Short mmCIF file of C-alpha atoms in Angstrom, two decimals:
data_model
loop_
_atom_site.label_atom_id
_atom_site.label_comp_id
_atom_site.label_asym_id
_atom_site.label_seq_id
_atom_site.Cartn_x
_atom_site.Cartn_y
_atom_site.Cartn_z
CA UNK A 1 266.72 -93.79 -190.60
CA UNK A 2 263.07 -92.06 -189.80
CA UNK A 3 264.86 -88.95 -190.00
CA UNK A 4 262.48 -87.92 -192.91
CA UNK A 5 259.61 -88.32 -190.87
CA UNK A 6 258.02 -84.34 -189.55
CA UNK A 7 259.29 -84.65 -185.57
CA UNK A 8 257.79 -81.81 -183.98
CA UNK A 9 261.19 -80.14 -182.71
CA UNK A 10 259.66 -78.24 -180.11
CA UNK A 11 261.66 -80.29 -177.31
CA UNK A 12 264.33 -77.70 -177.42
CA UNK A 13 266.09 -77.83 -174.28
CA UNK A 14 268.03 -74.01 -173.75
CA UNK A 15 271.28 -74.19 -172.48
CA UNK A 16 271.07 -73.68 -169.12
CA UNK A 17 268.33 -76.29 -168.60
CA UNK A 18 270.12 -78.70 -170.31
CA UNK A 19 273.39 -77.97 -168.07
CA UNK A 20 271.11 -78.37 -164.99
CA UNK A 21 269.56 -81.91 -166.46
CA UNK A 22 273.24 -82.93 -167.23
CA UNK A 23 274.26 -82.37 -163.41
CA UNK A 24 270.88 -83.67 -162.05
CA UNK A 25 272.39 -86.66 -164.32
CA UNK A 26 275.69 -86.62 -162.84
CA UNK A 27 274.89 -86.28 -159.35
CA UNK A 28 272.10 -89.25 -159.42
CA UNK A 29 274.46 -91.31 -161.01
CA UNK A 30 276.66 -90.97 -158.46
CA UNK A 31 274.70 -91.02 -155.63
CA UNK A 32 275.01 -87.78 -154.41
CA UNK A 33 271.29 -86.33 -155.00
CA UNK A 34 268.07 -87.88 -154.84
CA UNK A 35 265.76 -86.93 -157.70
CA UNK A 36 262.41 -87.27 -155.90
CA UNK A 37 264.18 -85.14 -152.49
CA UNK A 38 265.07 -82.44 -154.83
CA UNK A 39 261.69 -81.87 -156.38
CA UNK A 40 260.58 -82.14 -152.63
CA UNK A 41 263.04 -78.75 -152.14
CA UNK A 42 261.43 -77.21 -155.19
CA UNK A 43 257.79 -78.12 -153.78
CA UNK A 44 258.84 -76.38 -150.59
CA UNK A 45 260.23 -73.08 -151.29
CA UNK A 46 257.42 -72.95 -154.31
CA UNK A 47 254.27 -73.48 -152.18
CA UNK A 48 255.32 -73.76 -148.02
CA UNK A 49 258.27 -71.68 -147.15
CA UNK A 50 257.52 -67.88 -148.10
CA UNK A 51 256.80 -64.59 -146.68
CA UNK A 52 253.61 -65.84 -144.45
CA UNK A 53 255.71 -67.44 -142.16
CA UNK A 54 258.02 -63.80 -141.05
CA UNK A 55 254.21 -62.36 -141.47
CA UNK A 56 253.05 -65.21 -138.68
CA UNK A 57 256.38 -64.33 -136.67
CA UNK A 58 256.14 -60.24 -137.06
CA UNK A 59 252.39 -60.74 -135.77
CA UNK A 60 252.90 -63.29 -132.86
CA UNK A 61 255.57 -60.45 -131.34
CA UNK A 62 252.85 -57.53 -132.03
CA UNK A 63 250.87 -59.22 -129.83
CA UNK A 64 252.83 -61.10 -127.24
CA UNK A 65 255.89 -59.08 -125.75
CA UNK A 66 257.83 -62.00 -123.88
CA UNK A 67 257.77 -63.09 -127.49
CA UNK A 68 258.69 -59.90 -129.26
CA UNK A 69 261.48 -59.75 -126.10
CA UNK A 70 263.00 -63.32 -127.19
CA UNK A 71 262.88 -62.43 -130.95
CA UNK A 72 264.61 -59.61 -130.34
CA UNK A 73 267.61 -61.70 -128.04
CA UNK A 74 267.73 -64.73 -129.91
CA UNK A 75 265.90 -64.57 -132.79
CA UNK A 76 267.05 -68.15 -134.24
CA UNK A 77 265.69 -69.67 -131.54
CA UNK A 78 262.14 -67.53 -131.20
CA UNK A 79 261.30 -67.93 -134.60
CA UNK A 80 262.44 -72.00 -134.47
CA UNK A 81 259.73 -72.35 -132.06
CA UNK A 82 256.96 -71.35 -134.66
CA UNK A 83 258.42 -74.72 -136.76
CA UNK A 84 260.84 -72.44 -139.18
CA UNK A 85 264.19 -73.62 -138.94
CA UNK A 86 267.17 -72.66 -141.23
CA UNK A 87 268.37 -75.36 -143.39
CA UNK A 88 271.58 -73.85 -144.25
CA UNK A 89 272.39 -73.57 -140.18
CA UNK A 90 272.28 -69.65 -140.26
CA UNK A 91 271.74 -67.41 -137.74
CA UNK A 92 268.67 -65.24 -137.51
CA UNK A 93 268.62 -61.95 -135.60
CA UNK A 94 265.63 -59.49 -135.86
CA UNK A 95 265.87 -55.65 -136.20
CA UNK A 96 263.07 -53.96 -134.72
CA UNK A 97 261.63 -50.89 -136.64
CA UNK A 98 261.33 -47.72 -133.63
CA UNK A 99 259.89 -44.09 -134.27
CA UNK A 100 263.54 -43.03 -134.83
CA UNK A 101 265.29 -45.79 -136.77
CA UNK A 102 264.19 -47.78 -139.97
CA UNK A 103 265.96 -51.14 -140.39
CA UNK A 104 266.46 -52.28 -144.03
CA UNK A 105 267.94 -55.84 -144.82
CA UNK A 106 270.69 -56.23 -148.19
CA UNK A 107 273.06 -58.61 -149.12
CA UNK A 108 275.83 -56.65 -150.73
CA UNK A 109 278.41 -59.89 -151.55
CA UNK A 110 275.66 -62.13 -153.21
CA UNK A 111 272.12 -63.07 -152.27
CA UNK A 112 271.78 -64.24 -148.38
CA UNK A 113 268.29 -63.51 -147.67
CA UNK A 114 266.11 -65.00 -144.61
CA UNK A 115 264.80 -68.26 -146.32
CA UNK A 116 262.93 -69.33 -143.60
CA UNK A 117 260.79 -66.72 -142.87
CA UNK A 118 260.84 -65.18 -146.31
CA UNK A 119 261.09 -68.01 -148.61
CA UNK A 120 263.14 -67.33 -151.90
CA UNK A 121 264.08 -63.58 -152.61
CA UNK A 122 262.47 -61.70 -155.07
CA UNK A 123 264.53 -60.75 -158.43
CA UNK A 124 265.02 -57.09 -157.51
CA UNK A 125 266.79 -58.13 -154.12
CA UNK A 126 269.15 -59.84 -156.23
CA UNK A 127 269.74 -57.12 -158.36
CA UNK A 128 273.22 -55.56 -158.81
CA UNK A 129 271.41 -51.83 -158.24
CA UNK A 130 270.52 -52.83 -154.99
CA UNK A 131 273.04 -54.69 -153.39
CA UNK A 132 274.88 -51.49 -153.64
CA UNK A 133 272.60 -48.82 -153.68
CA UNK A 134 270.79 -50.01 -150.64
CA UNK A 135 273.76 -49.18 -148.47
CA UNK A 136 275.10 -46.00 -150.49
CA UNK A 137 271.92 -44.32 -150.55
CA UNK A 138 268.91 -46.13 -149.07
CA UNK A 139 266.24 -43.14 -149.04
CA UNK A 140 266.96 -43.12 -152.97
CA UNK A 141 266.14 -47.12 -152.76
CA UNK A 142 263.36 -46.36 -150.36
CA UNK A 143 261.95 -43.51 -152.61
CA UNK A 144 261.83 -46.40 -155.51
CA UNK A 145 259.47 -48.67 -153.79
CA UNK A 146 257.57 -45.31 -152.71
CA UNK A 147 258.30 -45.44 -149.11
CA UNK A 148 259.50 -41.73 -148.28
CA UNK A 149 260.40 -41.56 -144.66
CA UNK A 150 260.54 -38.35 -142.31
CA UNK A 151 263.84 -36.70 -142.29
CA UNK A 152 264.38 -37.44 -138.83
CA UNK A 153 264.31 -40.98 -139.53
CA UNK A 154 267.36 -42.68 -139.00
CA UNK A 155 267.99 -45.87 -141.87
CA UNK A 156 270.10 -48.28 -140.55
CA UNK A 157 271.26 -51.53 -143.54
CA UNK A 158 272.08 -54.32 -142.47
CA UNK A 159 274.38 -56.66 -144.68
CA UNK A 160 273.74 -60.16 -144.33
CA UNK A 161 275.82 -62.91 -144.74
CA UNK A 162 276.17 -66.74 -145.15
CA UNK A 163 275.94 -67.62 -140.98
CA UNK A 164 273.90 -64.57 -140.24
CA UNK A 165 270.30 -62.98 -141.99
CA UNK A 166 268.28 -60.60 -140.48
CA UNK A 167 264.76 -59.45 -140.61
CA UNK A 168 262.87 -56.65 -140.36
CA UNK A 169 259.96 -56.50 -137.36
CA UNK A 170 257.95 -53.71 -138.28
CA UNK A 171 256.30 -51.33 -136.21
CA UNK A 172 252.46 -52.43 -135.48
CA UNK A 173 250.38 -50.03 -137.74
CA UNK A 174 248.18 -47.17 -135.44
CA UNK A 175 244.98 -48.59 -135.09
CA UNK A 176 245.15 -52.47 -134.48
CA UNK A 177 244.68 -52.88 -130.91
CA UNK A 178 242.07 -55.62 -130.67
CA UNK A 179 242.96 -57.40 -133.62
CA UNK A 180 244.12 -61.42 -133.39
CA UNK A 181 247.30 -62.40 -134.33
CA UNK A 182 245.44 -63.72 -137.61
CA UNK A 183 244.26 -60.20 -138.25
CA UNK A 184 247.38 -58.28 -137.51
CA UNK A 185 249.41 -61.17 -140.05
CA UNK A 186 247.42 -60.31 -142.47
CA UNK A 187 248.78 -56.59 -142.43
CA UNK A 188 252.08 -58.07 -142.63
CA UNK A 189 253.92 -57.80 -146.12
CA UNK A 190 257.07 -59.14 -147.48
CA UNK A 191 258.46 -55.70 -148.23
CA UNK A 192 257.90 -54.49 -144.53
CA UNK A 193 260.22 -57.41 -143.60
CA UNK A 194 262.93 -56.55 -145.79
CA UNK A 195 262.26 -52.72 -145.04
CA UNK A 196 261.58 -51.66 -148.56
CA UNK A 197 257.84 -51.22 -147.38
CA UNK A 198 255.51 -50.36 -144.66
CA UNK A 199 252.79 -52.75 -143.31
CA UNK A 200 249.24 -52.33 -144.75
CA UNK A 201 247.28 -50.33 -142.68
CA UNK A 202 243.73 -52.41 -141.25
CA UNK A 203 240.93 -52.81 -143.47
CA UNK A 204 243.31 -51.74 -146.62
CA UNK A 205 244.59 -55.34 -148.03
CA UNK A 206 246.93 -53.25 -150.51
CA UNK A 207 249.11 -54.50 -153.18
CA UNK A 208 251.35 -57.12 -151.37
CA UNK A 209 248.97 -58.58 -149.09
CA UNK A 210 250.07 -61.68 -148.56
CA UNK A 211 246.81 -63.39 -147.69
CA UNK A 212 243.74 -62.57 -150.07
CA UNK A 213 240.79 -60.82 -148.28
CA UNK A 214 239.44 -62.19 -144.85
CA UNK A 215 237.35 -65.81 -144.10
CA UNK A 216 239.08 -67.50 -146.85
CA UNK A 217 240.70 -71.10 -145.98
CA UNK A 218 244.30 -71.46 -145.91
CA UNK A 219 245.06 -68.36 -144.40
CA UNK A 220 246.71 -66.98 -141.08
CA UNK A 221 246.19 -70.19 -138.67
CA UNK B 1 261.15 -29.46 -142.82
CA UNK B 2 262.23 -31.48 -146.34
CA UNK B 3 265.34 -30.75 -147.89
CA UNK B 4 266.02 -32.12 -150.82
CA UNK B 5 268.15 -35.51 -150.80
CA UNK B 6 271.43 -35.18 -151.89
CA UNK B 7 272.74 -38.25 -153.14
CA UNK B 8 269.58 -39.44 -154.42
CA UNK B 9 270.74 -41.51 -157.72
CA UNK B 10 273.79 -38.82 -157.84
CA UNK B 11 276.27 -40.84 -156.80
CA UNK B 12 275.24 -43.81 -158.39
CA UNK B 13 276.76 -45.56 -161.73
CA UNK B 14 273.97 -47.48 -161.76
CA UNK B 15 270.77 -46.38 -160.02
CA UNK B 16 268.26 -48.81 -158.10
CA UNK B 17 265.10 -49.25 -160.24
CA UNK B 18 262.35 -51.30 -158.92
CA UNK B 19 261.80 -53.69 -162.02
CA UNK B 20 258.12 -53.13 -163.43
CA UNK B 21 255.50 -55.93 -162.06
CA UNK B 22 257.76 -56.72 -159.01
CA UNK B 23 254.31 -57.13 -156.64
CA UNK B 24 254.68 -60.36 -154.17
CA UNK B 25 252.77 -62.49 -156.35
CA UNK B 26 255.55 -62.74 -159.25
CA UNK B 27 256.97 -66.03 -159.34
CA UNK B 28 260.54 -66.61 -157.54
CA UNK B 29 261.78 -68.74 -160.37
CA UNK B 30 261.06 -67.66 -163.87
CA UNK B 31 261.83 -71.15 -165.51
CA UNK B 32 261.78 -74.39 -163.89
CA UNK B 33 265.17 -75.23 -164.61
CA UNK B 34 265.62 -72.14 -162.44
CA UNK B 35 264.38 -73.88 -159.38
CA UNK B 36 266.01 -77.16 -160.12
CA UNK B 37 269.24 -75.69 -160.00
CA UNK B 38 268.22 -74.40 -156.98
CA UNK B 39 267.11 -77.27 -155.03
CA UNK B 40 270.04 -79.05 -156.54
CA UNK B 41 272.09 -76.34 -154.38
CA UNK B 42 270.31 -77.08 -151.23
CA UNK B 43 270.60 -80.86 -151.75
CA UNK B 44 274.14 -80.98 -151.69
CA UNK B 45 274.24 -78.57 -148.93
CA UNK B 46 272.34 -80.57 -146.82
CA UNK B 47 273.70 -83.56 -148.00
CA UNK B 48 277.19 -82.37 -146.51
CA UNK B 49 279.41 -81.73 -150.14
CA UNK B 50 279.81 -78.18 -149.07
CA UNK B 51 278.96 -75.94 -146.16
CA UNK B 52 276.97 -72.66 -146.83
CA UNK B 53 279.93 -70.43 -146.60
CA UNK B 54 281.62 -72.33 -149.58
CA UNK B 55 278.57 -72.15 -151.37
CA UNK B 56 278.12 -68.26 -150.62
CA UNK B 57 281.66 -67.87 -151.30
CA UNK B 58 281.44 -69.40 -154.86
CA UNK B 59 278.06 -67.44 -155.67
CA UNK B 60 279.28 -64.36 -154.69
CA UNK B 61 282.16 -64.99 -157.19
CA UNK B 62 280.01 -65.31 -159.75
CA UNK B 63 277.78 -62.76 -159.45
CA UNK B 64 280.43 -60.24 -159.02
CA UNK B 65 280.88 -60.95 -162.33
CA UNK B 66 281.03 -57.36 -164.98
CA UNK B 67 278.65 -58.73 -167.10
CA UNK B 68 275.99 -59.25 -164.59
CA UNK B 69 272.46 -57.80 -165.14
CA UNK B 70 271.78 -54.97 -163.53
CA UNK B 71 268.02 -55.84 -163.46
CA UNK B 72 268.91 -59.64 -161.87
CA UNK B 73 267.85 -61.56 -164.06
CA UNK B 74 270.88 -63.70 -164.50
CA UNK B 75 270.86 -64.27 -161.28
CA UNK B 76 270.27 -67.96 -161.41
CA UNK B 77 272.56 -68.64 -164.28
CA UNK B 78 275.25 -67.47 -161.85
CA UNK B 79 273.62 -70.01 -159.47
CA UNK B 80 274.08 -72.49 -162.33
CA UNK B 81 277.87 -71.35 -162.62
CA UNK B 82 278.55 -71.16 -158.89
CA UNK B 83 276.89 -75.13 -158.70
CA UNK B 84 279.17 -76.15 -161.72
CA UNK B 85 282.47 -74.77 -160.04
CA UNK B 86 282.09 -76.17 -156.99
CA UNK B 87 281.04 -79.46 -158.48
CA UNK B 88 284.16 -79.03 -160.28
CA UNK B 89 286.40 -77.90 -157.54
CA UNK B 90 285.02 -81.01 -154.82
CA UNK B 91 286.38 -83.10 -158.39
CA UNK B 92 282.48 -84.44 -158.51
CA UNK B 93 282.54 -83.57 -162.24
CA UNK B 94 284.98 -82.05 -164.61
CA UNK B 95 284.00 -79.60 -167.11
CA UNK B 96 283.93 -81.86 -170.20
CA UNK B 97 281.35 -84.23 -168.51
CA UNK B 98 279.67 -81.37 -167.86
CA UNK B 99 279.32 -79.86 -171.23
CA UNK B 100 279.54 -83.19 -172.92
CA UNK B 101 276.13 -84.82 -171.11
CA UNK B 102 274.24 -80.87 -171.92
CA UNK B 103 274.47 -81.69 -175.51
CA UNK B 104 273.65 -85.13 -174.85
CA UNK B 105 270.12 -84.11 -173.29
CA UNK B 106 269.51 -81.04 -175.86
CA UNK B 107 270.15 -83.89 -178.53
CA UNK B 108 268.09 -86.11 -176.67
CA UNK B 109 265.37 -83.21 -176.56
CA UNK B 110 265.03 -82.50 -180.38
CA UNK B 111 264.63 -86.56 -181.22
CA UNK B 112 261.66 -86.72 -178.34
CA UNK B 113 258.26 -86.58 -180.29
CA UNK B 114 256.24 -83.44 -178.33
CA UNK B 115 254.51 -84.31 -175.82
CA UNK B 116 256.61 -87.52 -174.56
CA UNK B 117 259.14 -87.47 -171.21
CA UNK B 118 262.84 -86.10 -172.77
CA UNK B 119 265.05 -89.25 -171.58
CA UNK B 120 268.73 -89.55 -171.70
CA UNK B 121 268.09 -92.74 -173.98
CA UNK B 122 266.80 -91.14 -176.81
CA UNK B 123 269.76 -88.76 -177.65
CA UNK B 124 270.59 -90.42 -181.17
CA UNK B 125 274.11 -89.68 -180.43
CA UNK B 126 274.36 -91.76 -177.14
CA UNK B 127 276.79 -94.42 -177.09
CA UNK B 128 274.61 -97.95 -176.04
#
């Protein structure tokens, strides 16, 4: 009876949010979810689970080699021990970038991508283009993101799956001896962990620096 | 010592082509909705309804999909798709519900004056 009346009808819900409201709805009512523990999940992997914690676990084995040793053997439990642990019970194993191989990390069946180090993957990794392109020719990926490697080079792509993600550790840029583990996370990028990128070189806090520049609050602990 | 890649985009139906803006800072989730359905996901992992493999298996169904973007961006409404078939697969929720209550709340949506919380209760259509 007020439907005279000038409603502002700029409440319009699109489709998709309205589908996710209606299960949100479902699932409360039955018990399944917890409204306020969802929003919780969204808080995380918006603002406390991304790329600074692989940068934190890429910089502690730069610096300490019985690290860098047990990353390298069991990486699940090496980078547990810094506080990240999987929530979907995966397995983590780390692929160590040498002078004659290049490690790059894809997911060609869907979208498994190391959540706990690298939070939530960005859209491109997603991507059909790369899924598949990363494994059929990965210097043409490379090339995209501007990273053209020496010939000799070898690329080895690793396909994740559900139980098992991988990570990229970089090599430790030339020039960095003497720098805390603070300072060498800092040079640590989310690219360089999924092997579409090269670590920023020191004093150069590039496009994808994950921290901004030094002394600010917040940063590497 | 460079030859020039072979295979570079040749082979490729659809070449890789790094979207524009894709720098670390751009959001993960474009819409909010986008990481609700997410975290919704995760819940129900955790929560025991499904174990991760079931879940990949069901994403990867989806986003095998023909029609899917090349450039990703649909990537969560196969999320969306992958949730809803497994919801309707464990016989949590059947389709109708589904469809029926997403009306309900886009209903609910147009009779909420701006600038007030949407609620379930104020879809005109809502049986009391």
């Amino acid at each position: 009876m007020t439907h005279d009346h000038d409603h502002h009808h700029d409440n319009e819900l699109d489709p998709f949010a309205a589908r996710v409201k209606a299960l949100e709805t479902i699932l409360t009512e039955k018990g399944l979810i917890d409204p306020a523990a969802v929003d919780a999940i969204v808080e995380t992997y918006e603002t406390k689970v991304g790329p600074r914690n692989g940068a934190r676990v890429v910089a502690k084995a730069w610096s300490d080699p019985d690290f860098a040793e047990w990353l390298r053997r069991d990486a699940t439990a090496a980078i547990a021990s810094l506080g990240y642990t999987g929530r979907q019970g995966e397995h983590m194993q780390a692929v160590f970038n040498t002078e004659d191989t290049h490690n790059l990390i894809v997911c060609t069946l869907c979208s498994c991508y190391p959540w706990t180090v690298l939070g939530v993957p960005p859209v491109w990794y997603k991507a059909p283009p790369y899924r598949s392109q990363a494994v059929i020719d990965p210097r043409g990926v490379l090339a995209e993101f501007g990273l053209v490697l020496p010939e000799a080079t070898r690329i080895r792509v690793w396909d994740s799956t559900a139980e098992l993600r991988y990570m990229v550790v970089p090599m430790r840029p030339a020039e960095t001896e003497g720098l805390s583990q603070d300072d060498l996370a800092r040079l640590v990028t989310r690219d360089s962990m999924i092997g579409t990128g090269l670590p920023l070189r020191p004093g150069s806090l590039g496009p994808g620096a994950l921290w901004p520049a030094a002394a600010d609050e917040g940063g590497a602990p | 010592m460079s030859k020039p890649e072979t295979g570079s985009g040749a082979a490729a139906a659809t070449p890789f082509r790094l979207p524009a803006g894709s720098g670390t800072d751009t959001p993960v989730f474009a819409e909010p909705w986008q990481a609700q359905a997410f975290a919704l996901a995760v819940a129900l992992h955790q929560r025991g309804l499904f174990s991760w493999s079931e879940w990949a298996a069901a994403l990867s169904k989806e986003v095998a999909s023909p029609d899917a973007a090349d450039d990703g961006s649909d990537y969560y409404q196969h999320w969306l798709a992958a949730l809803e078939a497994l919801l309707v697969a464990k016989g949590v929720a059947g389709p109708e519900l589904i469809d029926a209550l997403s009306s309900s709340w886009q209903r609910a949506a147009r009779a909420t004056p701006h600038g007030h919380p949407v609620s379930l209760e104020n879809d005109p259509e809502r049986a009391r």
